[in-house]
XYZ file of N, CA and C in Angstrom:
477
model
N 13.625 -2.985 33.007
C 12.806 -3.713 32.060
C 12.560 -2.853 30.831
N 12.094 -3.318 30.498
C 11.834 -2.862 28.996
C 11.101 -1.503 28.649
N 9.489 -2.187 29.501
C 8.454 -1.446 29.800
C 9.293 -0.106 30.467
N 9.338 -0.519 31.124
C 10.251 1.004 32.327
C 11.073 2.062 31.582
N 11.230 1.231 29.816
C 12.509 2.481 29.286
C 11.497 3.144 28.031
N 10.251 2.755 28.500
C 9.741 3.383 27.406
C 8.929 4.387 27.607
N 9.515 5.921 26.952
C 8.492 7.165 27.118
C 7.076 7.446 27.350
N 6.234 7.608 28.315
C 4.943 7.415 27.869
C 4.507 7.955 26.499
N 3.299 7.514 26.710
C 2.817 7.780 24.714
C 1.749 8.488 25.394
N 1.694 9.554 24.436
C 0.725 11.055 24.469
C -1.058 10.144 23.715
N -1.144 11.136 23.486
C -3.088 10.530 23.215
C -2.764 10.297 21.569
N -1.732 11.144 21.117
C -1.674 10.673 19.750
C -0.724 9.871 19.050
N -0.173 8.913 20.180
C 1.014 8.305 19.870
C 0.265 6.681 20.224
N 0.720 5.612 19.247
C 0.604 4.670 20.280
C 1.948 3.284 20.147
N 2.265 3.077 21.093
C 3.415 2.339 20.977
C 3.035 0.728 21.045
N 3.861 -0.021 20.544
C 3.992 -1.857 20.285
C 5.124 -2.324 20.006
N 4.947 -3.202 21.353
C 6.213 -3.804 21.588
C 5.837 -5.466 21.243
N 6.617 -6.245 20.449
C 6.798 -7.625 20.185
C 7.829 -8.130 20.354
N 7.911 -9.505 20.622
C 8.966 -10.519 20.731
C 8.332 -11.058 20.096
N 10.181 -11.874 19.383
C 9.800 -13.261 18.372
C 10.147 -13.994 19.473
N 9.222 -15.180 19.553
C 9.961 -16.504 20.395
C 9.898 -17.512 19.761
N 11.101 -18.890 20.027
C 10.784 -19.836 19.775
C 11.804 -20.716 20.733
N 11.063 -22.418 20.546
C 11.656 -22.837 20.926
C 13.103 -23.101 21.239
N 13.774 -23.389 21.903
C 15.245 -23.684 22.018
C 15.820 -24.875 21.213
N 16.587 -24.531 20.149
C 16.608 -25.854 19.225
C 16.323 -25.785 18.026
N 14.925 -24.895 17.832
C 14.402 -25.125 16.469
C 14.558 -23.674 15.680
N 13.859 -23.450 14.624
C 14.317 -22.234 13.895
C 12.833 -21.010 13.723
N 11.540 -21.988 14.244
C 10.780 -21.483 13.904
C 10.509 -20.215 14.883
N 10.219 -19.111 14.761
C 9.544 -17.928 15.668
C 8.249 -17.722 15.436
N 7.622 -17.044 16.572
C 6.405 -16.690 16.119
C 6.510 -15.261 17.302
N 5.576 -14.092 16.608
C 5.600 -12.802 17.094
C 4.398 -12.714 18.168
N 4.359 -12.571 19.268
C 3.787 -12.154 19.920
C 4.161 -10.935 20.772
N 2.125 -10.381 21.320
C 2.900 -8.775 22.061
C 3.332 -9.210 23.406
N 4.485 -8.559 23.622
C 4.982 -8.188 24.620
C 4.510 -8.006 26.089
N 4.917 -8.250 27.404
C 4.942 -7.963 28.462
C 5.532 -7.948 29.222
N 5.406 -7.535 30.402
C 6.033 -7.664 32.015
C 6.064 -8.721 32.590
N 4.845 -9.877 32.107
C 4.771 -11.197 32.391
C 5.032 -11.856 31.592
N 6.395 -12.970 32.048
C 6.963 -13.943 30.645
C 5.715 -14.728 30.723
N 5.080 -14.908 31.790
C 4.188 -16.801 31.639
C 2.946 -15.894 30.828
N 2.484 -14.943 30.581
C 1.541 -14.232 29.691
C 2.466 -15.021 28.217
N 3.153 -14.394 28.172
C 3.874 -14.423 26.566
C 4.228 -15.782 26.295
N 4.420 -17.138 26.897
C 4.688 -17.782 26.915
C 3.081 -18.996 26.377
N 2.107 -18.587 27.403
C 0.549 -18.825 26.766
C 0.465 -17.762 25.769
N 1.023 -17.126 25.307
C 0.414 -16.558 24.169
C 1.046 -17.033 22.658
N 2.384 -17.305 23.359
C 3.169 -18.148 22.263
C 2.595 -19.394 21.759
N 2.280 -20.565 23.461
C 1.963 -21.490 23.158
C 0.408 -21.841 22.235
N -0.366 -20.721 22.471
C -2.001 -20.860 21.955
C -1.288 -20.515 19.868
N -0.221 -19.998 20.289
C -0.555 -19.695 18.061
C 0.405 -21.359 17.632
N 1.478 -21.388 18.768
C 2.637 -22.579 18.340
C 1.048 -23.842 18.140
N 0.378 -24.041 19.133
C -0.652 -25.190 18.908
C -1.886 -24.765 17.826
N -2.277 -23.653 17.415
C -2.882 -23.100 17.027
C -2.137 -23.243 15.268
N -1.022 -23.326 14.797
C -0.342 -23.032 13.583
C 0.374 -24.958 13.833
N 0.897 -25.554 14.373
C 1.639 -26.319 14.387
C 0.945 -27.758 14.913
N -0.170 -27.798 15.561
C -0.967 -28.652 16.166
C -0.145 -29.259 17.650
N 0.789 -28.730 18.133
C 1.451 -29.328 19.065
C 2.141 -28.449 20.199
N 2.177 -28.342 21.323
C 3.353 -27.667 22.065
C 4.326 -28.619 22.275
N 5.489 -27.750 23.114
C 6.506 -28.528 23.913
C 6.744 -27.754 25.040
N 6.059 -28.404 26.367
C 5.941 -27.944 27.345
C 7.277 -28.131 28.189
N 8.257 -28.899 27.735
C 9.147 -28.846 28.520
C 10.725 -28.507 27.884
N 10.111 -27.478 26.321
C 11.246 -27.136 26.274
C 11.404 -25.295 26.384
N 12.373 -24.844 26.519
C 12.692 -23.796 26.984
C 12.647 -22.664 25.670
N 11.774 -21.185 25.876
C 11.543 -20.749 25.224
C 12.743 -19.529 24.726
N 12.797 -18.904 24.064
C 14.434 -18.460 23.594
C 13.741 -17.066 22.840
N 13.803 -15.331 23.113
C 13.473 -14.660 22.463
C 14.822 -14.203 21.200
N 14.686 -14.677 20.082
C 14.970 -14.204 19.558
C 15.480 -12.696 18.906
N 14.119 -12.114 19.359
C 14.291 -10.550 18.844
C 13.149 -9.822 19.441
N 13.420 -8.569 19.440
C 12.178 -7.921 20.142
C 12.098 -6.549 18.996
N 10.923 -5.937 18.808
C 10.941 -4.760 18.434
C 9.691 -4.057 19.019
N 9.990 -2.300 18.247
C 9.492 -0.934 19.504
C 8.885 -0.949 18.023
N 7.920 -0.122 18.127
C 6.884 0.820 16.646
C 6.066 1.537 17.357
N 6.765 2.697 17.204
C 5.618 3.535 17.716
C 4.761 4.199 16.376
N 3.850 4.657 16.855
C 2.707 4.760 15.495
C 2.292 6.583 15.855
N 2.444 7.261 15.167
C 2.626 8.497 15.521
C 1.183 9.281 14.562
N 0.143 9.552 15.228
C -1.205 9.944 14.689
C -1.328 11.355 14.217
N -1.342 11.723 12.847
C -1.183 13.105 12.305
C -2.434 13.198 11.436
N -2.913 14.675 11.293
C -3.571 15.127 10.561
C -3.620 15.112 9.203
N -4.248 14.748 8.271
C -4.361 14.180 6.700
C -4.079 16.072 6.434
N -3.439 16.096 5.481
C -2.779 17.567 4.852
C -4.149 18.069 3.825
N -4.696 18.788 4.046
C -5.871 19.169 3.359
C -5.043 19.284 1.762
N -6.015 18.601 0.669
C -5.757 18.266 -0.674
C -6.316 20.051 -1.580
N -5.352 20.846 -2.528
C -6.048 21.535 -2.788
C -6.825 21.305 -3.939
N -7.745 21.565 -4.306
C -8.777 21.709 -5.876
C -7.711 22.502 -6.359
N -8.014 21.734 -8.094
C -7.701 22.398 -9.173
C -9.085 22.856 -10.008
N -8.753 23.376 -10.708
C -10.124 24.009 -11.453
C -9.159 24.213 -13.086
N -10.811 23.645 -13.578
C -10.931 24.024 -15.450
C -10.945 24.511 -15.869
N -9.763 24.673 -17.194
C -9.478 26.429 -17.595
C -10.110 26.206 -19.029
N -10.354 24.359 -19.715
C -10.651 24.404 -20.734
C -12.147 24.215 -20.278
N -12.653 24.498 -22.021
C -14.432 23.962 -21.683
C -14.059 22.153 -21.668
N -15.310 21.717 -21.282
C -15.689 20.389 -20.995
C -16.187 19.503 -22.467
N -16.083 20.576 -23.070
C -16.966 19.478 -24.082
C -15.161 19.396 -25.419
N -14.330 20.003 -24.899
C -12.161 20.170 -25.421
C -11.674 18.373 -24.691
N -11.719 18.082 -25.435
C -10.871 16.765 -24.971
C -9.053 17.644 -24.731
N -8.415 16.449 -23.764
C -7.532 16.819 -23.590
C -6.568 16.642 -24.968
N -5.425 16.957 -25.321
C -4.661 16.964 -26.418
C -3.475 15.997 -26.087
N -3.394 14.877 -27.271
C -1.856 14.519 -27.382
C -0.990 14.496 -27.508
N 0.597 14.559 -26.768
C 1.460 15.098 -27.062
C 2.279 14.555 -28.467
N 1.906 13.265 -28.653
C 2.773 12.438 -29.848
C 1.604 11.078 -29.488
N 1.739 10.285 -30.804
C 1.346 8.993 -30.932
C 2.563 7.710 -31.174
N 2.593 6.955 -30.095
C 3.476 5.751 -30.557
C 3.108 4.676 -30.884
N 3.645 3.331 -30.975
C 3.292 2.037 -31.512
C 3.123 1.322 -30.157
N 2.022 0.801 -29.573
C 2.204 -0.013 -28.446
C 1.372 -1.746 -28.465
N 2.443 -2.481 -28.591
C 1.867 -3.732 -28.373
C 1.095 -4.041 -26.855
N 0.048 -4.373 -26.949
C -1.122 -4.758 -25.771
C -2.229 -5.598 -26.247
N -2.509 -6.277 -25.421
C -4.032 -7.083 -26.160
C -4.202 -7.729 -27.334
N -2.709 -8.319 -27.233
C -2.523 -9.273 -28.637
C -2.266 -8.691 -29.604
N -1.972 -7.655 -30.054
C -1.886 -6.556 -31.154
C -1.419 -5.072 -30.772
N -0.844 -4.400 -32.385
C -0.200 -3.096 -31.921
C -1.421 -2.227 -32.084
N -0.872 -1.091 -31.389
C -2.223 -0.205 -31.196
C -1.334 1.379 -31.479
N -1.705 2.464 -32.407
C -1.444 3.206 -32.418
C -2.139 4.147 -31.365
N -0.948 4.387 -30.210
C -1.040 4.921 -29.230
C -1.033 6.409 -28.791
N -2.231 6.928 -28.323
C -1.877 8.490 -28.194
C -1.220 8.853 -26.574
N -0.027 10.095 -26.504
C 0.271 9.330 -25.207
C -0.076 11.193 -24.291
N -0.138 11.285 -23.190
C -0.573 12.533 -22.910
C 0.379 12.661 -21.880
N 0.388 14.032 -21.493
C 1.247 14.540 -20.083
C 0.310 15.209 -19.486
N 0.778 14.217 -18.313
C -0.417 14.308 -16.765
C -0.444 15.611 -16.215
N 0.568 16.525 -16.789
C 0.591 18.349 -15.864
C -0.470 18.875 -16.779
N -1.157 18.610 -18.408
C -1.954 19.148 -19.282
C -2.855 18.872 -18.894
N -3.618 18.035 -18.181
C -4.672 17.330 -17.646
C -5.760 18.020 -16.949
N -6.849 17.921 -17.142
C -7.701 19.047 -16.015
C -8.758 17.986 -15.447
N -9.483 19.072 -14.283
C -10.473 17.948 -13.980
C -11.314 17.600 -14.753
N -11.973 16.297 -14.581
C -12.865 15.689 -15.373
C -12.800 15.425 -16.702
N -11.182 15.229 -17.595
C -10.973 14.639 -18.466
C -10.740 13.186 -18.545
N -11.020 12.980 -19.536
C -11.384 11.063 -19.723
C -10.321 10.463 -20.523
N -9.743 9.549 -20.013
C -9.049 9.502 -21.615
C -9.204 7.517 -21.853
N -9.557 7.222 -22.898
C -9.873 6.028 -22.799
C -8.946 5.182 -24.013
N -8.347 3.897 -22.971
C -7.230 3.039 -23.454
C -7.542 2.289 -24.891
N -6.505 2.494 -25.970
C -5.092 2.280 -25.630
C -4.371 3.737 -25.104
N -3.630 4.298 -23.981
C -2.942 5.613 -24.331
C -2.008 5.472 -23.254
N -1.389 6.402 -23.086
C -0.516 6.439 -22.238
C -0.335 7.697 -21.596
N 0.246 8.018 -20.591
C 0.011 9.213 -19.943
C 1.418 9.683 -18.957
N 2.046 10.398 -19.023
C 3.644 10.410 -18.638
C 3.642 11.596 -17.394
N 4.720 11.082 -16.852
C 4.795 12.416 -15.877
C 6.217 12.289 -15.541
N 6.541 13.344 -14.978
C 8.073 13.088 -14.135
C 8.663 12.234 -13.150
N 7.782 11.370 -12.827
C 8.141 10.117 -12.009
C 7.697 8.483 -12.322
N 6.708 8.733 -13.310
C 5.871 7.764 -13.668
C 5.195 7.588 -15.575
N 4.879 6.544 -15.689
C 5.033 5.950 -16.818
C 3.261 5.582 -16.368
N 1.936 6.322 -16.675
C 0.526 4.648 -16.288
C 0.116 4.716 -18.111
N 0.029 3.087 -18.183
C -0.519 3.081 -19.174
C -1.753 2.259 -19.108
N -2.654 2.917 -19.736
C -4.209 2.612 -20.072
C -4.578 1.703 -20.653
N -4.675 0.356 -20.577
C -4.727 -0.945 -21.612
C -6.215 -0.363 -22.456
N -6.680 -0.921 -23.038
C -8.203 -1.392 -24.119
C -8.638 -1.982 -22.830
N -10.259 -1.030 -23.189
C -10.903 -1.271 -22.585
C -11.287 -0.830 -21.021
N -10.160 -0.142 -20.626
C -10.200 1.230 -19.520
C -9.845 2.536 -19.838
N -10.274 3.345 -18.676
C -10.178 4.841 -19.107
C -9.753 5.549 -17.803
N -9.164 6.271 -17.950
C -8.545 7.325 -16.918
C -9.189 8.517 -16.923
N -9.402 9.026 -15.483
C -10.232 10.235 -15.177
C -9.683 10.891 -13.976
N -9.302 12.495 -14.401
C -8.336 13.062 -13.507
C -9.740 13.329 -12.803
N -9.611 13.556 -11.237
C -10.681 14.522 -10.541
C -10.155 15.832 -10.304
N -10.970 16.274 -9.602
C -10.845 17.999 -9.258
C -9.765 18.093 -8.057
N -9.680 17.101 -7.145
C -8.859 17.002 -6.808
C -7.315 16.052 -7.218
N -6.946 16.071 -8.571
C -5.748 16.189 -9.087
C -5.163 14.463 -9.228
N -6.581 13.745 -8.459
C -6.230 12.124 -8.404
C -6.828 11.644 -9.894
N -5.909 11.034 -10.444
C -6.294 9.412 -11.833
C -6.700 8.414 -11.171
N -8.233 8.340 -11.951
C -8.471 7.153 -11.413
C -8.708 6.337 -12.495
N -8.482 4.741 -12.233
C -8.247 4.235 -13.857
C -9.880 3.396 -13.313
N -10.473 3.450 -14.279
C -11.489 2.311 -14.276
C -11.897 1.500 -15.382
N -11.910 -0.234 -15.605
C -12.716 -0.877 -16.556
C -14.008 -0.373 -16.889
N -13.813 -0.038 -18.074
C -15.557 -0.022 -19.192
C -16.268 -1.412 -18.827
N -17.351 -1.141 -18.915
C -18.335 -2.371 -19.136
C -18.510 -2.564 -20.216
């Protein structure tokens, strides 16, 4: 069986097993979990098939389609390091160039910054843009971006 080929799972593992079933005939599936007992899976099928469809069919024959394994493997969050401020607080950050950016119905002379110049607790408030080596965020009117100490942008609407 199925059950029987599967490794036990440690305290930080946890495994899920599903079948799609559906009727014999038709196209529809629906996922339910898995067992050792078909007539379990079969009421479990039938409670979502009447539950989603308003109807069973008790006398037609159920057909698994597909089955799948996911195991879910439980790890420790990677401690984030702090950065720290080399400029004073009261130094806005600097722009690298200004471009033309249409937003908000109109062009907006745009200042655009690079996210490695950035320190904590700088603000930078939209229209602007902000570049990095993988990514493009741009700041519409009317929000502002704020690096934290730990190295995350967070964009938030002004009131």
């Amino acid at each position: 069986s199925l059950l029987a080929s599967t490794p036990p799972a440690s305290s930080e593992e946890e495994i899920v097993l599903k079948v799609n079933l559906k009727y014999e005939g038709t196209n529809s599936t629906l996922t339910v979990d898995f067992t050792s007992d078909a007539a379990v899976m079969r009421q479990d099928f039938e409670a979502e098939h009447k539950s989603r469809y308003g109807f069973i069919q008790l006398e037609k024959t159920l057909i698994v389609e597909s089955a799948s394994l996911e195991v879910i493997q439980k790890m420790d969050t990677p401690e984030e390091s702090l950065i720290t401020r080399t400029r004073s607080i009261d130094e806005p950050p600097a722009s690298v160039e200004t471009v033309r950016m249409f937003t908000a119905d109109k062009w907006h002379d745009t200042p655009v910054y690079r996210r490695e110049y950035l320190q904590p607790e700088d603000s930078i408030s939209g229209p602007a843009i902000i570049v990095e080596k993988i990514s493009t965020i741009v700041v519409e009117p009317l929000w502002e971006a704020r690096l934290t100490e730990r190295n995350h942008l967070i964009l938030q609407r002004k009131n």
